[in-house]
Short mmCIF file of C-alpha atoms and ligand atoms in Angstrom, two decimals:
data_model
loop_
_atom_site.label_atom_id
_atom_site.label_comp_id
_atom_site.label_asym_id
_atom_site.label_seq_id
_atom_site.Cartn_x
_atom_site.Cartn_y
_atom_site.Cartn_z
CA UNK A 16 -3.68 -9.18 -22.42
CA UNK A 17 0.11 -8.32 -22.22
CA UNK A 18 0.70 -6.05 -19.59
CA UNK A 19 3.58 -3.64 -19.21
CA UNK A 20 5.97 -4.23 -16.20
CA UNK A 21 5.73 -1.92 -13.86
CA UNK A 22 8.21 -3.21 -10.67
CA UNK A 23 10.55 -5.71 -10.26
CA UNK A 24 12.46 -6.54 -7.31
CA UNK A 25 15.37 -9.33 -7.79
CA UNK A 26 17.02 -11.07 -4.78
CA UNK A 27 16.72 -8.72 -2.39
CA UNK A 28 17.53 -9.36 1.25
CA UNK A 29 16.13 -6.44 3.60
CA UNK A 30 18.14 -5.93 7.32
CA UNK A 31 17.29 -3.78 10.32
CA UNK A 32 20.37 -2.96 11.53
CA UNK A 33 22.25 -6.38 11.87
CA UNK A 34 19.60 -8.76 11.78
CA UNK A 35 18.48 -9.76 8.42
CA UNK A 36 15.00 -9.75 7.44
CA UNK A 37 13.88 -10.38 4.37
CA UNK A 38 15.68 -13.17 2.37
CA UNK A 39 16.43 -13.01 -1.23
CA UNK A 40 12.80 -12.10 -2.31
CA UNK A 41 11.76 -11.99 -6.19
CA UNK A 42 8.74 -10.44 -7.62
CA UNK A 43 7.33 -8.84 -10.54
CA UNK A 44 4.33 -6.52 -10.54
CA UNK A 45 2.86 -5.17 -13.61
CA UNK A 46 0.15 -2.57 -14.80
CA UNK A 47 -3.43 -2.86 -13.42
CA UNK A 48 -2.36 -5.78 -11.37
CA UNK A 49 -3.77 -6.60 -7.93
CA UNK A 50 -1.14 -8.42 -5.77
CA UNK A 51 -1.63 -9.94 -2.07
CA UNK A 52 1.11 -10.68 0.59
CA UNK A 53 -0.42 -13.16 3.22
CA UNK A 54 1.63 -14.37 6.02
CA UNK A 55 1.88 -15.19 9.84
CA UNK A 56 2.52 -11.81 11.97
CA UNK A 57 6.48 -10.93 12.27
CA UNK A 58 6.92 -12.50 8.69
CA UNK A 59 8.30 -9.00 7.90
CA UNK A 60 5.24 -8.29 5.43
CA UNK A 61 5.59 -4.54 6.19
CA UNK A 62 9.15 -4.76 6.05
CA UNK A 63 8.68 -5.79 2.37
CA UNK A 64 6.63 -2.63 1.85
CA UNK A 65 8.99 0.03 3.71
CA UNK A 66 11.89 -1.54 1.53
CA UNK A 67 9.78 -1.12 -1.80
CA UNK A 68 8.81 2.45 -0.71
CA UNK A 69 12.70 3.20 0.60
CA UNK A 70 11.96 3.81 4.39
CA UNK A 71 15.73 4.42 5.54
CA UNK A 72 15.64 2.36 8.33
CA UNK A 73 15.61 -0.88 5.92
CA UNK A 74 18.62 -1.77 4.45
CA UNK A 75 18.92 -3.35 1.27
CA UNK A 76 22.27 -5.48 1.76
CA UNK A 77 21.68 -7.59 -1.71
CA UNK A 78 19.56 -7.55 -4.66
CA UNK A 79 17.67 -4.53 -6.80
CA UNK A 80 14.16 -3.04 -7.10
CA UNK A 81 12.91 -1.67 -10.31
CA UNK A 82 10.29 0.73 -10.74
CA UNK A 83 9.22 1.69 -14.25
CA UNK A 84 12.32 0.61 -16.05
CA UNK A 85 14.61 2.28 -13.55
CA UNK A 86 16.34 1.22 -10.41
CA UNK A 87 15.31 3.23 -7.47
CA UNK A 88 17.03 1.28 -4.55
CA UNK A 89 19.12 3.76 -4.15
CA UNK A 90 16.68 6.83 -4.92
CA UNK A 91 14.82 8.53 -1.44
CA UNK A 92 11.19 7.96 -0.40
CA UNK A 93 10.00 10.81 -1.86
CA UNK A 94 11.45 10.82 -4.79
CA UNK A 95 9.71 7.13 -4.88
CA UNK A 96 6.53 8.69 -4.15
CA UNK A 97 7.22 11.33 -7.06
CA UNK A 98 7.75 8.30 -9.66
CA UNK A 99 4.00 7.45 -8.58
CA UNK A 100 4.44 4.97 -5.13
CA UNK A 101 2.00 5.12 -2.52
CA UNK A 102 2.19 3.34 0.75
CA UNK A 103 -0.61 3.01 3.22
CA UNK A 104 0.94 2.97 6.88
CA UNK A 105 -0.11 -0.08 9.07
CA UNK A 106 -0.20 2.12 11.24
CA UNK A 107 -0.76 5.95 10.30
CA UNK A 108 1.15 9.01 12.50
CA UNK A 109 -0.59 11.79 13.79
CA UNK A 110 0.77 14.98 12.18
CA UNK A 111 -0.23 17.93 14.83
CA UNK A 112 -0.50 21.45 12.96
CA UNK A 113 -1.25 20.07 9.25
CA UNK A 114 -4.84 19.54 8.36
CA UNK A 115 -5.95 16.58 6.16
CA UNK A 116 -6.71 19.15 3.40
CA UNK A 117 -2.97 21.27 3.77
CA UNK A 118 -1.28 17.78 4.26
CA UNK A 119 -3.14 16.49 0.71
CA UNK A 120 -2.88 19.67 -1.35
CA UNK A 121 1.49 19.99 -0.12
CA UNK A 122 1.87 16.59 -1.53
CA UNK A 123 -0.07 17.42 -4.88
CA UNK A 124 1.82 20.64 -5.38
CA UNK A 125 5.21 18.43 -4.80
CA UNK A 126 4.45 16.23 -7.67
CA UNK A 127 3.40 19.57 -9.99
CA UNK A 128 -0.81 19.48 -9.80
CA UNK A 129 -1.52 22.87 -8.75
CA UNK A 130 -5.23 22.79 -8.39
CA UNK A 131 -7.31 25.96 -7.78
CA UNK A 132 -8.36 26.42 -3.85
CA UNK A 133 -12.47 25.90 -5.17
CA UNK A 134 -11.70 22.94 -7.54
CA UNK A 135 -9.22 21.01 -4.81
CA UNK A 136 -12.17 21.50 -2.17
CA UNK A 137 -14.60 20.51 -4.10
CA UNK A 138 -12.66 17.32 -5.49
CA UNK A 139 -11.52 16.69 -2.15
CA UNK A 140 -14.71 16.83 -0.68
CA UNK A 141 -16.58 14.27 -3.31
CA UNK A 142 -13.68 11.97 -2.48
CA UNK A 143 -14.32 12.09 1.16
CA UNK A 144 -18.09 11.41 0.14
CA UNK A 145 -17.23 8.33 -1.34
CA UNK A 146 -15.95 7.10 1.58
CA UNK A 147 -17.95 8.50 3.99
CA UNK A 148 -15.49 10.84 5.90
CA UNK A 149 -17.59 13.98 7.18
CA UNK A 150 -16.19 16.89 5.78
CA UNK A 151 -15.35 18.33 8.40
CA UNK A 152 -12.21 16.31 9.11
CA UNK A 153 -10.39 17.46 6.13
CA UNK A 154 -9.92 20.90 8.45
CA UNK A 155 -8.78 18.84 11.70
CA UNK A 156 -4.90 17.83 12.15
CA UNK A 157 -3.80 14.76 10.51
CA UNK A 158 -4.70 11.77 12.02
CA UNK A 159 -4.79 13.64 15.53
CA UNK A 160 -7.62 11.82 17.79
CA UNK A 161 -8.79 10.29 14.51
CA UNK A 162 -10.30 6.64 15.47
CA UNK A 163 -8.13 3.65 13.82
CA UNK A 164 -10.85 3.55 11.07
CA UNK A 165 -10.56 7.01 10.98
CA UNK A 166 -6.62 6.84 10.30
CA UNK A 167 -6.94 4.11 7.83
CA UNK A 168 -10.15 5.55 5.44
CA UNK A 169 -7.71 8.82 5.50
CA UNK A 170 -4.95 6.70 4.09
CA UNK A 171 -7.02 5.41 1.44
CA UNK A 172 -7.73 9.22 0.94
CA UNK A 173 -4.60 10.32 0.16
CA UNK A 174 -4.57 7.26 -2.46
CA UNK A 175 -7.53 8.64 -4.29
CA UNK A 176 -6.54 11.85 -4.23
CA UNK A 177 -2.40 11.43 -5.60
CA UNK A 178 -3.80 8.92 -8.05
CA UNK A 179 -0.54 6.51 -7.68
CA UNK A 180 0.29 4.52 -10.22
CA UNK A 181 1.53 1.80 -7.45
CA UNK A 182 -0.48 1.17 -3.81
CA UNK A 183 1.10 -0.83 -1.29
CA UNK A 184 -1.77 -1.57 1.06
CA UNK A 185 -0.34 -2.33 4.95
CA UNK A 186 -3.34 -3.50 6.38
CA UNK A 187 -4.97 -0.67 5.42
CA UNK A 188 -8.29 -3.02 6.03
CA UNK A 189 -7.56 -4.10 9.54
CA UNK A 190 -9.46 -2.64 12.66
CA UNK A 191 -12.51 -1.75 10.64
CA UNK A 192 -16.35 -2.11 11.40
CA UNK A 193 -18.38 -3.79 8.89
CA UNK A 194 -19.45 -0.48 7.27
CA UNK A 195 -16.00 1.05 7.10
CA UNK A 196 -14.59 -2.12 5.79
CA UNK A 197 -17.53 -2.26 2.91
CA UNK A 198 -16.23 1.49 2.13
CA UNK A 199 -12.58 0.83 2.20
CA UNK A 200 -12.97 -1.80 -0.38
CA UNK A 201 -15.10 0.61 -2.36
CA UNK A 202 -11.98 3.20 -2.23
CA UNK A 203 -9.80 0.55 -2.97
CA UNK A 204 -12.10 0.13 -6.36
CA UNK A 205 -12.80 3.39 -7.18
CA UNK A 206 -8.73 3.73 -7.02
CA UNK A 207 -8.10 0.48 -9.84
CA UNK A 208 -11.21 2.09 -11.68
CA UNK A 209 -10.07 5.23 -12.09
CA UNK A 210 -6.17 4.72 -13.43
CA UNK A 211 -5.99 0.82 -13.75
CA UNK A 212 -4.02 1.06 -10.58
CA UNK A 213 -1.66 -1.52 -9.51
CA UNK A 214 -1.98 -3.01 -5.91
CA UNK A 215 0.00 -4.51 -3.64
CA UNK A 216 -2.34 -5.41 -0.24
CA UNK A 217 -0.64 -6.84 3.12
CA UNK A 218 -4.09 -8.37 4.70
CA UNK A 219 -5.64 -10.82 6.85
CA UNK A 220 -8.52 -10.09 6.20
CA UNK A 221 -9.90 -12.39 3.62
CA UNK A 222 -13.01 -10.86 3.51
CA UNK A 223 -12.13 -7.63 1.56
CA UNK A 224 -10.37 -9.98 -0.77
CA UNK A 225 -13.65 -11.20 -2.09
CA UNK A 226 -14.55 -7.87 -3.38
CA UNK A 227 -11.79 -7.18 -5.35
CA UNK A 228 -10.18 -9.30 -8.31
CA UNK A 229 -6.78 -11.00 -7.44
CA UNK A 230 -4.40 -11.44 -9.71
CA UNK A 231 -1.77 -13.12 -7.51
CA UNK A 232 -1.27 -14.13 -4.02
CA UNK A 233 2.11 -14.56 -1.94
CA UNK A 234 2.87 -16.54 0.96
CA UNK A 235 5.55 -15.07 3.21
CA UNK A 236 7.26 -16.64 6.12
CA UNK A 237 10.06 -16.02 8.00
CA UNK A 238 11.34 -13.43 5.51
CA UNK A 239 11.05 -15.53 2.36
CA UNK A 240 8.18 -15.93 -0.05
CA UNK A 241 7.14 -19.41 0.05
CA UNK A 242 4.35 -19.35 -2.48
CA UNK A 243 3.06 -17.51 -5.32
CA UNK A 244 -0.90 -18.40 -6.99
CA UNK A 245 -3.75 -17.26 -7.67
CA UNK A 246 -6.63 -16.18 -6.02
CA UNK A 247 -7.64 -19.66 -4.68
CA UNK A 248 -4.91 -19.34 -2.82
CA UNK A 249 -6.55 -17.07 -0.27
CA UNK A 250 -9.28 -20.12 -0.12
CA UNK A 251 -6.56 -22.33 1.27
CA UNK A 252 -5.02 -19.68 3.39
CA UNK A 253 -8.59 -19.49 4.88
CA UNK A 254 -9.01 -23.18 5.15
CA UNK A 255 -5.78 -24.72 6.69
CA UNK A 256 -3.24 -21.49 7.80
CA UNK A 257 0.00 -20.89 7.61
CA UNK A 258 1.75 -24.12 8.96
CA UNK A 259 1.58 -26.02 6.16
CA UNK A 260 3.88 -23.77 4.57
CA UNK A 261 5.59 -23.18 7.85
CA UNK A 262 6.95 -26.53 7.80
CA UNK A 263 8.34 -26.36 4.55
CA UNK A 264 11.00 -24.12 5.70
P1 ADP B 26 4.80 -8.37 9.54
O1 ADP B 26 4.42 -7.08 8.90
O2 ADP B 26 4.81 -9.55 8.62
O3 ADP B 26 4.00 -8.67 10.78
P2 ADP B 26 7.29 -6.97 10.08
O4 ADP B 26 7.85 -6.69 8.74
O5 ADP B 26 6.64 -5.85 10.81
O6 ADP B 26 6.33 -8.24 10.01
O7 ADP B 26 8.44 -7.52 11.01
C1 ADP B 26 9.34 -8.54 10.60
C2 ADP B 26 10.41 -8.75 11.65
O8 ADP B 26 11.22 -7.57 11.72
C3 ADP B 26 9.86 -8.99 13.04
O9 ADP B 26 10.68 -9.93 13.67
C4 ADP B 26 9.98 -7.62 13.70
O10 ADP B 26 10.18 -7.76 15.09
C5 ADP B 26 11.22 -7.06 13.04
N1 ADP B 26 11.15 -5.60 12.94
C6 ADP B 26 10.25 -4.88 12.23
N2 ADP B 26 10.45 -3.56 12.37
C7 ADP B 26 11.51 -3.44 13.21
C8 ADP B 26 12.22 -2.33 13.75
N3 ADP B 26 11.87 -1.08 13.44
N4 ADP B 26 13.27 -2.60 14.57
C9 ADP B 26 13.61 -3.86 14.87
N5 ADP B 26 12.99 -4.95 14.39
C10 ADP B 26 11.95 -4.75 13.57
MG1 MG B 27 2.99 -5.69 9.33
#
């Protein structure tokens, strides 16, 4: 099946102030595609997603990302998140004074679904049923003494609930018990089910990889991809590690 493009990102090196991280990456994501980054920690994996998403503190010194046929690398965060990007923090902020619900229900109003009060509880609350968040968190601050699984199935939340057209996945599967791992990878479904959703997934967790269909897997070390394939990639990854690529560099 030909499927539509839906980003491209063309030689683009990433810095943090002086210090370049991210080396002339290329990539193209499209439609309904499920995409994983692999790589050894400090590979500047998340880097990759903050630049994608426009997090200011990552400059884009070369190169261009594309986004639905138009160039955002120069366009905010949230008017990223407005064209239908979603990122899942690695590692999710505590927002004191916002509940989970108010937090949800701002960022639906800013990209023009006004739901009624009755219908946005009740869809909220059969999304928190599917993955087993008691309801009573969506009245408690965001994130504020949440556990880490806690943090991360609200993440995978406020995917379900904006309905991205693009998820970039930071470890959203990392620090997780068995159970909440088996229900994060049922969000992550429900999510490609419901709007053929495209996926981009920063893991290490090969596990939760199994459960979902890969499309493509990247290697990434030391700020360059190394190595694009398919799923049976991951099988390698699992087998031998990193170095093998390592010493390619
Ligand atoms: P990964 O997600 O693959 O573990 P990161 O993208 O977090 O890697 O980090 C890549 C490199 O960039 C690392 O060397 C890290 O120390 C550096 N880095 C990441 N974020 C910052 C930051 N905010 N300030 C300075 N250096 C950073
Ligand atoms: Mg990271």
């Amino acid at each position: 099946m030909q499927r539509e493009e839906l980003l491209r990102i063309k030689n683009l090196s990433v810095s943090i102030g002086d210090v370049e991280i991210l080396h002339d990456i290329n990539l193209v994501i499209n439609t309904g595609e499920t995409h994983v980054l692999m790589g050894p920690n400090g590979a500047g994996k998340s880097t990759l997603g903050y630049a994608m998403i426009g997090n200011p503190l990552y400059q884009v010194t070369s190169g261009e990302i594309w986004f639905k046929g138009q160039r955002i690398d120069d366009l905010p965060c949230y008017k990223r998140a407005l064209e239908g990007m979603f990122l899942s923090f690695q590692n999710p902020i505590e927002i004191p004074g916002i509940t989970l619900s108010s937090f949800i229900r701002s960022a639906l109003e800013q990209r023009g679904i006004k739901l009624r009060l009755m219908q946005y509880k009740k869809e909220l609350k059969n999304t928190m049923d599917i993955l087993n968040i008691d309801e009573s968190y969506a009245d408690r601050d965001l994130n504020k003494g949440f556990s880490g699984g806690e943090k991360k199935k609200a993440e995978v939340l406020q995917m379900l609930m904006l309905n991205p057209s693009f998820a970039i996945l930071d470890e959203t599967d990392s620090g997780l018990d068995v159970d909440a791992t088996k229900t994060v990878s049922l969000g992550i479904e429900e999510y490609r089910k419901k709007n053929d959703g495209s996926l981009f997934i920063i893991t290490h967790n090969t596990k939760i990889l199994q459960a979902l269909s890969v499309d493509y897997t990247h290697i990434m070390v030391d700020g360059s991809l190394v190595k694009t394939s398919d799923a049976s990639l991951i099988d390698d990854i699992n087998a031998n590690g990193f170095a093998q690529y390592e010493k390619d560099q």
